[in-house]
Amino acid sequence: MSIYRTVKPLILGSGSPRRKDLLHSAGLEFEIKPATCEEPTPTPGQDPEDYATKMAELKAINVAENNPGTYVLGSDTIVVRDRDILGKPVDREEAYQMVKSLCGRKHKVISGCALISPEGKKMSYAVSTEVEFIDFNEAAVRAYAATGEPDDKAGAYAIQGQGAFLVKGISGSYTNVVGLPLARVIESLMDWGVIVAG
């Protein structure tokens, strides 16, 4: 028995296995069609929540243009240290430097989400979660970077994987840190009648 049922055609405009698993955990049925658009870097001084939301909208619009008659969900998750947006590391050394810069302090994980209807109606928002890392020694951080897990992760860690050892605490949505603020997304899909309970 699923918690929710999808009653209108839904597309997840992301190839993220974490987002796919989160939506499947609620019983949703959907197609996966990753966006193919270029992802512009943030402009100097751009608000991180604004950037994440605009990226989600960009991806959702890109997929919606090629899939008429469907609802499209786009999402983009970023890690923010102070006001600096941390992307995916280019190599293991950068992964180490990123994780080291987060140790012993708090940072934010922000997910932008955008939902587009077949008629072109748009809903978009950003969800922010505060994460605090324990201050680990250099050897532990280097060993984590060497596992390869941080390679394709914004901020160079995965809270749902081996990177959990870094996390002292979080304030806000856990699934948001994984890659999708599930409660807020479910609420949005319910509001638009894309899914129903039971």
N, CA and C of each residue as an Amber inpcrd file, in Angstrom:
protein
   594
   0.8510000  -1.1990000   0.0000000   0.0000000   0.0000000   0.0000000
   0.8850000   1.2470000   0.0000000   0.6900000   2.0950000  -0.9900000
   1.4690000   3.3200000  -1.0790000   0.8220000   4.4320000  -0.2630000
   1.6360000   5.3600000   0.1710000   1.1380000   6.5080000   0.9260000
   0.4050000   7.4620000  -0.0090000   0.9740000   7.6760000  -1.1980000
   0.3780000   8.5780000  -2.1830000   0.2820000   7.8770000  -3.5250000
  -0.6370000   8.3590000  -4.3640000  -0.7700000   7.8850000  -5.7340000
  -0.6430000   9.0650000  -6.6850000   0.0700000   8.8420000  -7.7780000
   0.2070000   9.8620000  -8.8060000  -0.9780000   9.7280000  -9.7540000
  -1.7490000  10.8110000  -9.9270000  -2.9590000  10.7380000 -10.7550000
  -2.8620000  11.6080000 -12.0130000  -1.7750000  12.3480000 -12.1590000
  -1.5170000  13.1200000 -13.3660000  -0.0870000  12.8650000 -13.8010000
   0.1980000  12.9400000 -15.1110000   1.5560000  12.6180000 -15.5880000
   2.6100000  13.5440000 -14.9880000   3.5940000  12.9410000 -14.3480000
   4.6320000  13.6870000 -13.6410000   6.0110000  13.2850000 -14.1360000
   6.8580000  14.2920000 -14.3390000   8.2480000  14.0540000 -14.7410000
   9.1710000  14.6840000 -13.7110000  10.1780000  13.9280000 -13.2760000
  11.2550000  14.4700000 -12.4600000  12.3580000  14.8940000 -13.4190000
  12.6110000  16.2140000 -13.4720000  13.6180000  16.7350000 -14.3970000
  15.0120000  16.6750000 -13.8130000  15.3920000  15.5160000 -13.3060000
  16.6900000  15.3350000 -12.6610000  17.1070000  13.8810000 -12.7570000
  18.3980000  13.6670000 -12.9520000  18.9190000  12.3070000 -12.9790000
  19.4450000  11.8490000 -11.6290000  19.2270000  12.6460000 -10.5880000
  19.7440000  12.3120000  -9.2620000  19.0850000  11.0620000  -8.6960000
  19.8710000  10.0230000  -8.3980000  19.2810000   8.8240000  -7.7960000
  18.7010000   9.0990000  -6.4160000  19.2310000  10.1020000  -5.7230000
  18.7150000  10.4320000  -4.3970000  17.3180000  11.0420000  -4.4770000
  17.1020000  11.9360000  -5.4340000  15.7630000  12.5220000  -5.6070000
  14.7680000  11.4460000  -6.0480000  15.2030000  10.5770000  -6.9520000
  14.3380000   9.4860000  -7.4140000  13.9130000   8.6180000  -6.2370000
  14.8630000   8.2330000  -5.3890000  14.5610000   7.3620000  -4.2500000
  13.6230000   8.0410000  -3.2470000  13.8020000   9.3340000  -3.0360000
  12.9430000  10.0570000  -2.0890000  11.5040000  10.0830000  -2.5830000
  11.2980000  10.3700000  -3.8670000   9.9340000  10.3870000  -4.4080000
   9.3240000   8.9880000  -4.4150000  10.1200000   7.9800000  -4.7470000
   9.6250000   6.5980000  -4.7250000   9.2470000   6.1580000  -3.3140000
   9.9520000   6.6930000  -2.3100000   9.6600000   6.2970000  -0.9250000
   8.2520000   6.6950000  -0.4940000   7.6920000   7.7160000  -1.1580000
   6.3230000   8.1540000  -0.8510000   5.2920000   7.4580000  -1.7420000
   5.7640000   6.5730000  -2.6130000   4.8610000   5.8210000  -3.4710000
   4.5440000   6.4870000  -4.7990000   5.2650000   7.5480000  -5.1540000
   4.9470000   8.2760000  -6.3790000   5.4490000   7.5460000  -7.6200000
   4.6890000   7.6890000  -8.7010000   5.0950000   7.1760000 -10.0020000
   5.3870000   8.3660000 -10.8990000   6.4870000   8.2950000 -11.6240000
   6.9030000   9.4180000 -12.4520000   7.9430000   8.9600000 -13.4590000
   8.1140000   9.7550000 -14.4980000   9.1890000   9.5230000 -15.4550000
  10.4050000  10.3350000 -15.0280000  11.5610000   9.9020000 -15.4610000
  12.7960000  10.6450000 -15.1840000  13.3690000  11.1320000 -16.5010000
  13.4490000  12.4490000 -16.6350000  14.0250000  13.0470000 -17.8340000
  14.9100000  14.2120000 -17.4010000  16.2000000  13.9700000 -17.2250000
  17.1020000  15.0320000 -16.7570000  17.1450000  16.2140000 -17.7060000
  17.2540000  17.3960000 -17.1300000  17.4080000  18.6180000 -17.9200000
  18.7220000  18.5730000 -18.6840000  18.7320000  19.1950000 -19.8390000
  19.9340000  19.1930000 -20.6860000  20.5120000  20.5960000 -20.8780000
  19.9760000  21.5770000 -20.1440000  20.4180000  22.9610000 -20.3140000
  21.7460000  23.2250000 -19.5920000  22.4220000  24.2600000 -20.0130000
  23.6350000  24.7030000 -19.3340000  23.2710000  25.2660000 -17.9640000
  24.1580000  25.0700000 -16.9880000  23.9110000  25.5760000 -15.6390000
  24.8330000  26.7620000 -15.3840000  24.3030000  27.9870000 -15.4770000
  25.1560000  29.1620000 -15.2680000  25.6660000  29.2520000 -13.8380000
  26.8640000  29.7720000 -13.6800000  27.4090000  29.9730000 -12.3410000
  26.7220000  31.1870000 -11.7080000  26.6590000  31.2360000 -10.3790000
  26.0060000  32.3790000  -9.7330000  26.7550000  33.6780000 -10.0110000
  26.0030000  34.7600000 -10.1100000  26.6260000  36.0630000 -10.3130000
  27.1270000  36.5840000  -8.9720000  28.1730000  37.4080000  -8.9660000
  28.7120000  37.9280000  -7.6990000  27.6280000  38.6340000  -6.8780000
  27.5210000  38.2430000  -5.6180000  26.5520000  38.8640000  -4.7260000
  25.1350000  38.3290000  -4.8530000  24.9260000  37.3430000  -5.7540000
  23.5720000  36.7990000  -5.9210000  23.1360000  36.0640000  -4.6700000
  21.8880000  36.2720000  -4.2700000  21.3320000  35.5930000  -3.1070000
  21.2930000  34.0860000  -3.3800000  21.8310000  33.2520000  -2.4730000
  21.8680000  31.8040000  -2.7150000  20.4910000  31.1790000  -2.9420000
  19.4850000  31.6090000  -2.1730000  18.1380000  31.0560000  -2.3610000
  17.5850000  31.4360000  -3.7330000  17.8580000  32.6540000  -4.1600000
  17.4290000  33.1050000  -5.4850000  18.1150000  32.2810000  -6.5710000
  19.4070000  32.0150000  -6.3910000  20.1520000  31.2260000  -7.3780000
  19.5930000  29.8020000  -7.4710000  19.3770000  29.1550000  -6.3230000
  18.8710000  27.7790000  -6.3210000  17.4890000  27.7080000  -6.9670000
  16.6360000  28.6810000  -6.6810000  15.2910000  28.7060000  -7.2530000
  15.3390000  28.9140000  -8.7550000  16.1700000  29.8370000  -9.2050000
  16.2810000  30.1050000 -10.6460000  16.8490000  28.8960000 -11.3960000
  17.7780000  28.1830000 -10.7640000  18.3210000  26.9730000 -11.3910000
  17.2490000  25.8980000 -11.5240000  16.4300000  25.7390000 -10.4860000
  15.3400000  24.7570000 -10.5310000  14.3450000  25.1220000 -11.6310000
  14.0290000  26.4140000 -11.7390000  13.1070000  26.8750000 -12.7800000
  13.6900000  26.6240000 -14.1680000  14.9580000  26.9190000 -14.3350000
  15.6380000  26.7150000 -15.6140000  15.5440000  25.2560000 -16.0520000
  15.8070000  24.3470000 -15.1170000  15.7600000  22.9140000 -15.4310000
  14.3430000  22.4560000 -15.7400000  13.3770000  22.9070000 -14.9420000
  11.9800000  22.5020000 -15.1480000  11.4640000  23.0030000 -16.4960000
  11.7760000  24.2470000 -16.8530000  11.3390000  24.8120000 -18.1280000
  11.9650000  24.0430000 -19.2880000  13.2470000  23.7110000 -19.1610000
  13.9530000  22.9660000 -20.1940000  13.2720000  21.6280000 -20.4790000
  12.8860000  20.9100000 -19.4370000  12.2330000  19.6030000 -19.6120000
  10.7960000  19.7770000 -20.0880000  10.0750000  20.7650000 -19.5510000
   8.6760000  20.9840000 -19.9140000   8.5190000  21.3180000 -21.4000000
   9.4750000  22.0440000 -21.9500000   9.4030000  22.4380000 -23.3630000
   9.3540000  21.2320000 -24.2940000   9.9680000  20.1380000 -23.8740000
  10.0280000  18.9330000 -24.7110000   9.0340000  17.8550000 -24.2940000
   8.1990000  18.1520000 -23.2800000   7.2610000  17.1470000 -22.7780000
   5.8920000  17.7720000 -22.4970000   5.1720000  18.1610000 -23.5540000
   3.8650000  18.7950000 -23.3570000   2.8720000  17.8530000 -22.6750000
   1.9330000  18.4370000 -21.9570000   0.8800000  17.6430000 -21.3120000
   1.2900000  17.0020000 -20.0050000   2.4510000  17.3870000 -19.4700000
   2.9220000  16.7860000 -18.2200000   3.2260000  17.8650000 -17.1790000
   3.2670000  17.4320000 -15.9340000   3.7660000  18.2660000 -14.8450000
   5.2480000  17.9450000 -14.6810000   6.0530000  18.9770000 -14.5420000
   7.5030000  18.7680000 -14.4500000   8.0150000  19.3580000 -13.1380000
   8.7820000  18.5550000 -12.4090000   9.4260000  18.9970000 -11.1770000
  10.9150000  19.1430000 -11.4170000  11.4280000  20.3500000 -11.2110000
  12.8590000  20.6030000 -11.3170000  13.4120000  20.9570000  -9.9500000
  14.6720000  20.6230000  -9.7120000  15.2710000  20.9200000  -8.4040000
  16.7670000  21.1480000  -8.5440000  17.2920000  21.9740000  -7.6560000
  18.7310000  22.2120000  -7.6160000  19.1410000  22.4160000  -6.1620000
  20.1480000  21.6980000  -5.7100000  20.5870000  21.7800000  -4.3220000
  22.0070000  22.3480000  -4.2580000  22.1890000  23.3370000  -3.3860000
  23.5000000  23.9540000  -3.2300000  23.9060000  23.9570000  -1.7570000
  25.1960000  24.0380000  -1.5270000  25.7460000  24.1540000  -0.1750000
  26.3480000  25.5490000  -0.0540000  26.0050000  26.2260000   1.0420000
  26.4300000  27.6150000   1.2140000  27.2090000  27.7810000   2.5110000
  28.4650000  28.2160000   2.3880000  29.3160000  28.5170000   3.5410000
  29.4230000  30.0370000   3.6290000  28.8950000  30.6030000   4.7030000
  28.7290000  32.0510000   4.7860000  27.8490000  32.4690000   3.5990000
  28.4020000  33.2300000   2.6560000  27.6190000  33.5780000   1.4570000
  28.1970000  32.9260000   0.2080000  29.1660000  32.0240000   0.3930000
  29.8160000  31.3770000  -0.7430000  29.0910000  30.0880000  -1.1220000
  28.7230000  29.9760000  -2.3920000  28.0730000  28.7670000  -2.8900000
  29.1500000  27.7630000  -3.2850000  29.0870000  26.5760000  -2.6740000
  30.0630000  25.5220000  -2.9660000  29.4540000  24.5440000  -3.9690000
  30.1060000  24.3950000  -5.1020000  29.6180000  23.4610000  -6.1080000
  30.1840000  22.0670000  -5.8840000  30.2270000  21.2850000  -6.9530000
  30.8180000  19.9520000  -6.8740000  32.3300000  20.0790000  -7.0420000
  33.0960000  19.3370000  -6.2740000  34.5590000  19.4410000  -6.3810000
  35.0670000  18.9240000  -7.7260000  36.1280000  19.5480000  -8.2230000
  36.6790000  19.1210000  -9.5140000  37.6260000  17.9340000  -9.3560000
  38.1770000  17.7510000  -8.1420000  39.0560000  16.6160000  -7.8900000
  39.0870000  16.3150000  -6.3840000  39.8360000  15.2900000  -5.9930000
  39.8750000  14.8580000  -4.5920000  40.4820000  15.9220000  -3.6840000
  41.4570000  16.6680000  -4.1940000  42.0710000  17.7150000  -3.3740000
  41.0510000  18.8170000  -3.0600000  40.2780000  19.1980000  -4.0640000
  39.2530000  20.2180000  -3.8140000  38.1710000  19.6790000  -2.8810000
  37.8530000  18.3930000  -3.0080000  36.8770000  17.7820000  -2.0980000
  37.3770000  17.8740000  -0.6560000  38.6410000  17.5700000  -0.4670000
  39.2470000  17.6720000   0.8660000  39.1630000  19.0990000   1.3860000
  39.5320000  20.0610000   0.5470000  39.5240000  21.4700000   0.9660000
  38.1130000  21.9380000   1.3200000  37.1320000  21.5000000   0.5450000
  35.7510000  21.8850000   0.8200000  35.2810000  21.3520000   2.1600000
  35.4740000  20.0490000   2.3710000  35.0150000  19.4340000   3.6250000
  35.7590000  20.0570000   4.8080000  37.0670000  20.2580000   4.6580000
  37.8520000  20.8630000   5.7300000  37.3200000  22.2500000   6.0930000
  36.8870000  23.0100000   5.0730000  36.3830000  24.3650000   5.3170000
  35.0440000  24.3730000   6.0490000  34.3420000  23.2290000   6.0490000
  33.0460000  23.1290000   6.7250000  33.1600000  22.5630000   8.1380000
  34.2950000  21.9420000   8.4450000  34.4550000  21.2860000   9.7440000
  34.4620000  22.2980000  10.8900000  33.7790000  21.9280000  11.9780000
  33.7500000  22.7540000  13.1770000  32.8700000  23.9840000  13.0590000
  31.9710000  23.9980000  12.0790000  31.1270000  25.1770000  11.8880000
  29.7960000  24.7910000  11.2350000  28.9440000  25.7790000  11.0900000
  27.6390000  25.5540000  10.4720000  27.6460000  26.0670000   9.0290000
  26.8190000  25.4170000   8.2010000  26.6010000  25.8880000   6.8430000
  25.1460000  25.6190000   6.4760000  24.7300000  26.0810000   5.3150000
  23.3550000  25.8640000   4.8720000  23.3160000  25.0060000   3.6220000
  22.2950000  24.1600000   3.5630000  21.9870000  23.4380000   2.3340000
  20.6440000  23.9890000   1.8440000  20.6420000  24.4740000   0.6150000
  19.4440000  25.0980000   0.0530000  19.0320000  24.3490000  -1.2070000
  17.7750000  23.9370000  -1.2370000  17.2260000  23.3170000  -2.4450000
  16.1890000  24.2440000  -3.0520000  16.3840000  24.5580000  -4.3250000
  15.3590000  25.2610000  -5.0770000  14.4970000  24.2230000  -5.7690000
  13.1900000  24.4520000  -5.7870000  12.2630000  23.5400000  -6.4550000
  11.3380000  24.3420000  -7.3600000  10.9940000  23.7730000  -8.5010000
  10.0720000  24.4180000  -9.4300000   9.1460000  23.3630000 -10.0160000
   7.8550000  23.6660000 -10.0110000   6.8420000  22.7840000 -10.5810000
   6.1400000  23.5510000 -11.6920000   6.0490000  22.9290000 -12.8610000
   5.3980000  23.5610000 -14.0130000   4.2590000  22.6660000 -14.4860000
   3.0850000  23.2840000 -14.7120000   1.9080000  22.5490000 -15.1610000
   1.8730000  22.4650000 -16.6810000   1.0100000  21.6070000 -17.2460000
   0.8980000  21.5360000 -18.7130000   0.4890000  22.8700000 -19.3380000
  -0.2100000  23.7070000 -18.5600000  -0.6440000  25.0200000 -19.0640000
   0.4390000  26.0940000 -18.9100000   1.5570000  25.7190000 -18.2940000
   2.6480000  26.6700000 -18.1110000   2.6170000  27.4160000 -16.7940000
   1.6830000  27.0440000 -15.9140000   1.6610000  27.6540000 -14.5820000
   2.8960000  27.1940000 -13.8170000   3.4560000  28.1010000 -13.0120000
   4.7190000  27.7890000 -12.3330000   4.6240000  28.0550000 -10.8400000
   5.1790000  27.1380000 -10.0590000   5.3330000  27.3140000  -8.6120000
   6.7980000  27.0590000  -8.2930000   7.4260000  27.9870000  -7.5800000
   8.8310000  27.7710000  -7.2280000   9.1160000  28.3160000  -5.8370000
  10.0860000  27.7180000  -5.1810000  10.4470000  28.0870000  -3.8100000
  11.8030000  27.4800000  -3.4650000  12.3540000  27.9430000  -2.3550000
  13.6170000  27.3990000  -1.8430000  13.4210000  26.9690000  -0.3960000
  14.0470000  25.8660000  -0.0360000  14.0040000  25.3470000   1.3400000
  15.4350000  25.2950000   1.8580000  15.6370000  25.8030000   3.0680000
  16.9830000  25.8960000   3.6380000  17.0950000  25.0640000   4.9160000
  18.1790000  24.3380000   5.0430000  18.4760000  23.5430000   6.2360000
  19.8610000  23.9060000   6.7480000  19.9760000  24.0900000   8.0480000
  21.2850000  24.3970000   8.6440000  21.9450000  23.0970000   9.1020000
  23.2010000  22.9290000   8.7400000  23.9550000  21.7200000   9.0820000
  25.2150000  22.1280000   9.8410000  25.5220000  21.4080000  10.9230000
  26.7480000  21.6700000  11.6750000  27.6560000  20.4460000  11.6210000
  28.9140000  20.6790000  11.2890000  29.9120000  19.6140000  11.2470000
  30.7420000  19.6100000  12.5310000  31.1210000  18.4230000  12.9480000
  32.1070000  18.2770000  14.0180000  33.4760000  18.6470000  13.4350000
  34.3810000  19.1010000  14.2890000  35.7070000  19.4870000  13.8190000
  36.6060000  18.2500000  13.7710000  36.7860000  17.6880000  12.5730000
  37.5820000  16.4750000  12.4280000  39.0220000  16.7850000  12.0680000
  39.8880000  15.8070000  12.3480000  41.2980000  16.0140000  12.0200000
  41.5530000  15.7890000  10.5270000  42.7040000  16.2270000  10.0950000
  43.0390000  16.2050000   8.6720000  43.0230000  14.7960000   8.0920000
  43.5040000  13.8210000   8.8550000  43.5780000  12.4490000   8.3450000
  42.1870000  11.9010000   8.0310000  41.2070000  12.1740000   8.9090000
  39.8460000  11.6810000   8.6900000  39.2120000  12.3420000   7.4710000
  39.4350000  13.6410000   7.3170000  38.8710000  14.3670000   6.1820000
  39.5170000  13.8870000   4.8770000  40.8370000  13.6810000   4.8940000
  41.5200000  13.1800000   3.6880000  41.0400000  11.7720000   3.3350000
  40.8390000  10.9530000   4.3580000  40.3610000   9.5840000   4.1130000
  38.9600000   9.6100000   3.5020000  38.1240000  10.5270000   3.9680000
  36.7750000  10.6270000   3.4090000  36.8290000  11.0910000   1.9530000
  37.6400000  12.0980000   1.6690000  37.7690000  12.5890000   0.2930000
  38.2580000  11.4720000  -0.6320000  39.1370000  10.5950000  -0.1060000
  39.7130000   9.5110000  -0.9030000  38.7000000   8.4080000  -1.2130000
  37.5690000   8.3590000  -0.4840000  36.5630000   7.3140000  -0.7560000
  35.8860000   7.5270000  -2.1090000  35.9270000   8.7480000  -2.6120000
  35.2640000   9.0440000  -3.8750000  33.8150000   9.4740000  -3.7110000
  33.2610000   9.2880000  -2.5290000  31.8540000   9.6660000  -2.3180000
  31.5920000  11.1530000  -2.5920000  32.5160000  12.0530000  -2.2150000
  32.2510000  13.4820000  -2.4210000  32.3290000  13.9530000  -3.8780000
  32.7990000  13.0820000  -4.7800000  33.1470000  13.5260000  -6.1370000
  32.0340000  14.2760000  -6.8630000  30.7820000  13.8040000  -6.7600000
  29.6930000  14.4230000  -7.5230000  28.6560000  15.0810000  -6.6220000
  29.0980000  15.4790000  -5.4220000  28.1710000  16.0700000  -4.4500000
  28.4850000  17.5470000  -4.2340000  27.4430000  18.3760000  -4.2410000
  27.6110000  19.7810000  -3.8920000  28.1250000  19.8650000  -2.4550000
  29.1710000  20.6420000  -2.2360000  29.7470000  20.7410000  -0.8990000
  30.6320000  19.5770000  -0.5370000  30.7390000  18.5860000  -1.4270000
  31.6630000  17.4500000  -1.2880000  31.3420000  16.5010000  -0.1370000
  30.0410000  16.3070000   0.1620000  29.7000000  15.2720000   1.1430000
  28.2810000  14.7610000   0.9080000  28.0130000  13.5690000   1.4290000
  26.6790000  12.9660000   1.3360000  26.2210000  12.6060000   2.7440000
  25.1850000  13.2880000   3.2220000  24.7100000  13.0440000   4.5860000
  24.1190000  11.6420000   4.7250000  23.6120000  11.0850000   3.6100000
  22.9850000   9.7600000   3.6610000  23.9990000   8.6410000   3.4510000
  25.2690000   9.0110000   3.2570000  26.3030000   8.0220000   3.0200000
  27.3500000   8.0320000   4.1170000  28.6060000   7.7840000   3.7370000
  29.6900000   7.7780000   4.7180000  29.8840000   9.1530000   5.3540000
  29.4650000  10.2000000   4.6290000  29.6110000  11.5560000   5.1400000
  28.8050000  11.8500000   6.3890000  27.9280000  10.9320000   6.7810000
  27.1270000  11.1260000   7.9960000  28.0110000  11.3150000   9.2330000
  29.2180000  10.7620000   9.2130000  30.1000000  10.8710000  10.3850000
  30.5200000  12.3140000  10.6590000  30.3950000  13.1770000   9.6530000
  30.7900000  14.5690000   9.8100000  29.7530000  15.4120000  10.5540000
  28.4880000  14.9460000  10.5390000  27.3620000  15.7910000  10.9340000
  27.0880000  15.7350000  12.4350000  27.2600000  16.8710000  13.0710000
  26.9650000  17.0010000  14.5030000  25.4770000  17.2160000  14.7320000
  24.8390000  17.9470000  13.8380000  23.4070000  18.1870000  13.9760000
  22.8590000  18.9490000  12.7930000  21.5350000  18.8990000  12.6240000
  20.8920000  19.6770000  11.5780000  19.6630000  20.3730000  12.1480000
  19.3060000  21.4890000  11.5370000  18.0870000  22.1980000  11.8940000
  17.2980000  22.4190000  10.6160000  16.1740000  21.6980000  10.4800000
  15.3800000  21.7790000   9.2580000  15.1880000  20.4110000   8.6410000
  14.8430000  20.3890000   7.3660000  14.5170000  19.1560000   6.6520000
  15.7600000  18.3110000   6.3680000  15.7330000  17.0520000   6.8160000
  16.8290000  16.1180000   6.5260000  16.8500000  15.7710000   5.0350000
  15.6670000  15.5010000   4.4580000  15.6390000  15.1060000   3.0450000
  16.1200000  16.2340000   2.1390000  15.9840000  17.4690000   2.6070000
  16.5050000  18.6050000   1.8510000  18.0160000  18.5000000   1.6800000
  18.7060000  18.0400000   2.7180000  20.1590000  17.8780000   2.6500000
  20.5200000  16.7280000   1.7130000  19.6680000  15.7180000   1.6600000
  19.8860000  14.5980000   0.7440000  19.7170000  15.0580000  -0.7070000
  18.7910000  16.0210000  -0.9280000  18.6330000  16.5270000  -2.2900000
  17.2530000  16.9970000  -2.6850000  16.2490000  16.7870000  -1.8000000
  14.8880000  17.1990000  -2.1320000  14.0840000  17.3730000  -0.8470000
  13.4990000  18.5700000  -0.6270000  12.6800000  18.7700000   0.5780000
  11.3370000  18.0600000   0.4120000  11.2940000  16.7810000   0.7570000
  10.1780000  15.9110000   0.3900000   8.8290000  16.4090000   0.9020000
   8.7560000  16.8370000   2.1650000   7.4780000  17.2820000   2.7170000
   6.9110000  18.4590000   1.9190000   7.7540000  19.4270000   1.5860000
   7.2950000  20.6000000   0.8370000   6.8970000  20.2160000  -0.5910000
   7.6440000  19.3220000  -1.2060000   7.3290000  18.8780000  -2.5690000
   6.0010000  18.1320000  -2.5930000   5.7910000  17.2370000  -1.6230000
   4.5230000  16.5040000  -1.5300000   3.3650000  17.4880000  -1.3860000
   3.5360000  18.4710000  -0.5300000   2.5170000  19.4960000  -0.3140000
   2.1880000  20.2160000  -1.6250000   3.2160000  20.5560000  -2.3990000
   3.0230000  21.2390000  -3.6760000   2.2590000  20.3660000  -4.6640000
   2.6510000  19.1050000  -4.7530000   1.9950000  18.1840000  -5.6850000
   0.5480000  17.9190000  -5.2780000   0.2830000  17.8800000  -3.9830000
  -1.0890000  17.7250000  -3.4860000  -1.9260000  18.9510000  -3.8410000
  -1.3620000  20.1380000  -3.6340000  -2.0710000  21.3890000  -3.9170000
  -2.5250000  21.4630000  -5.3690000  -1.7110000  20.9490000  -6.2580000
  -2.0310000  21.0100000  -7.6920000  -2.7700000  19.7660000  -8.1900000
  -3.0880000  18.8360000  -7.2980000  -3.8440000  17.6480000  -7.6780000
  -3.0870000  16.6510000  -8.5170000  -1.7520000  16.7080000  -8.4350000
  -0.9320000  15.7660000  -9.2000000  -0.9080000  14.4080000  -8.4960000
  -0.9680000  14.4480000  -7.1630000  -0.9970000  13.2170000  -6.3690000
  -2.1550000  13.2830000  -5.3670000  -2.5750000  12.1000000  -4.9180000
  -3.5930000  12.0140000  -3.8720000  -3.1150000  11.0230000  -2.8120000
  -3.6040000  11.1630000  -1.6090000  -3.2340000  10.2480000  -0.5320000
  -3.9760000   8.9340000  -0.6510000  -3.2810000   7.8510000  -0.2870000
  -3.9060000   6.5300000  -0.2110000  -3.9710000   5.7980000  -1.5370000
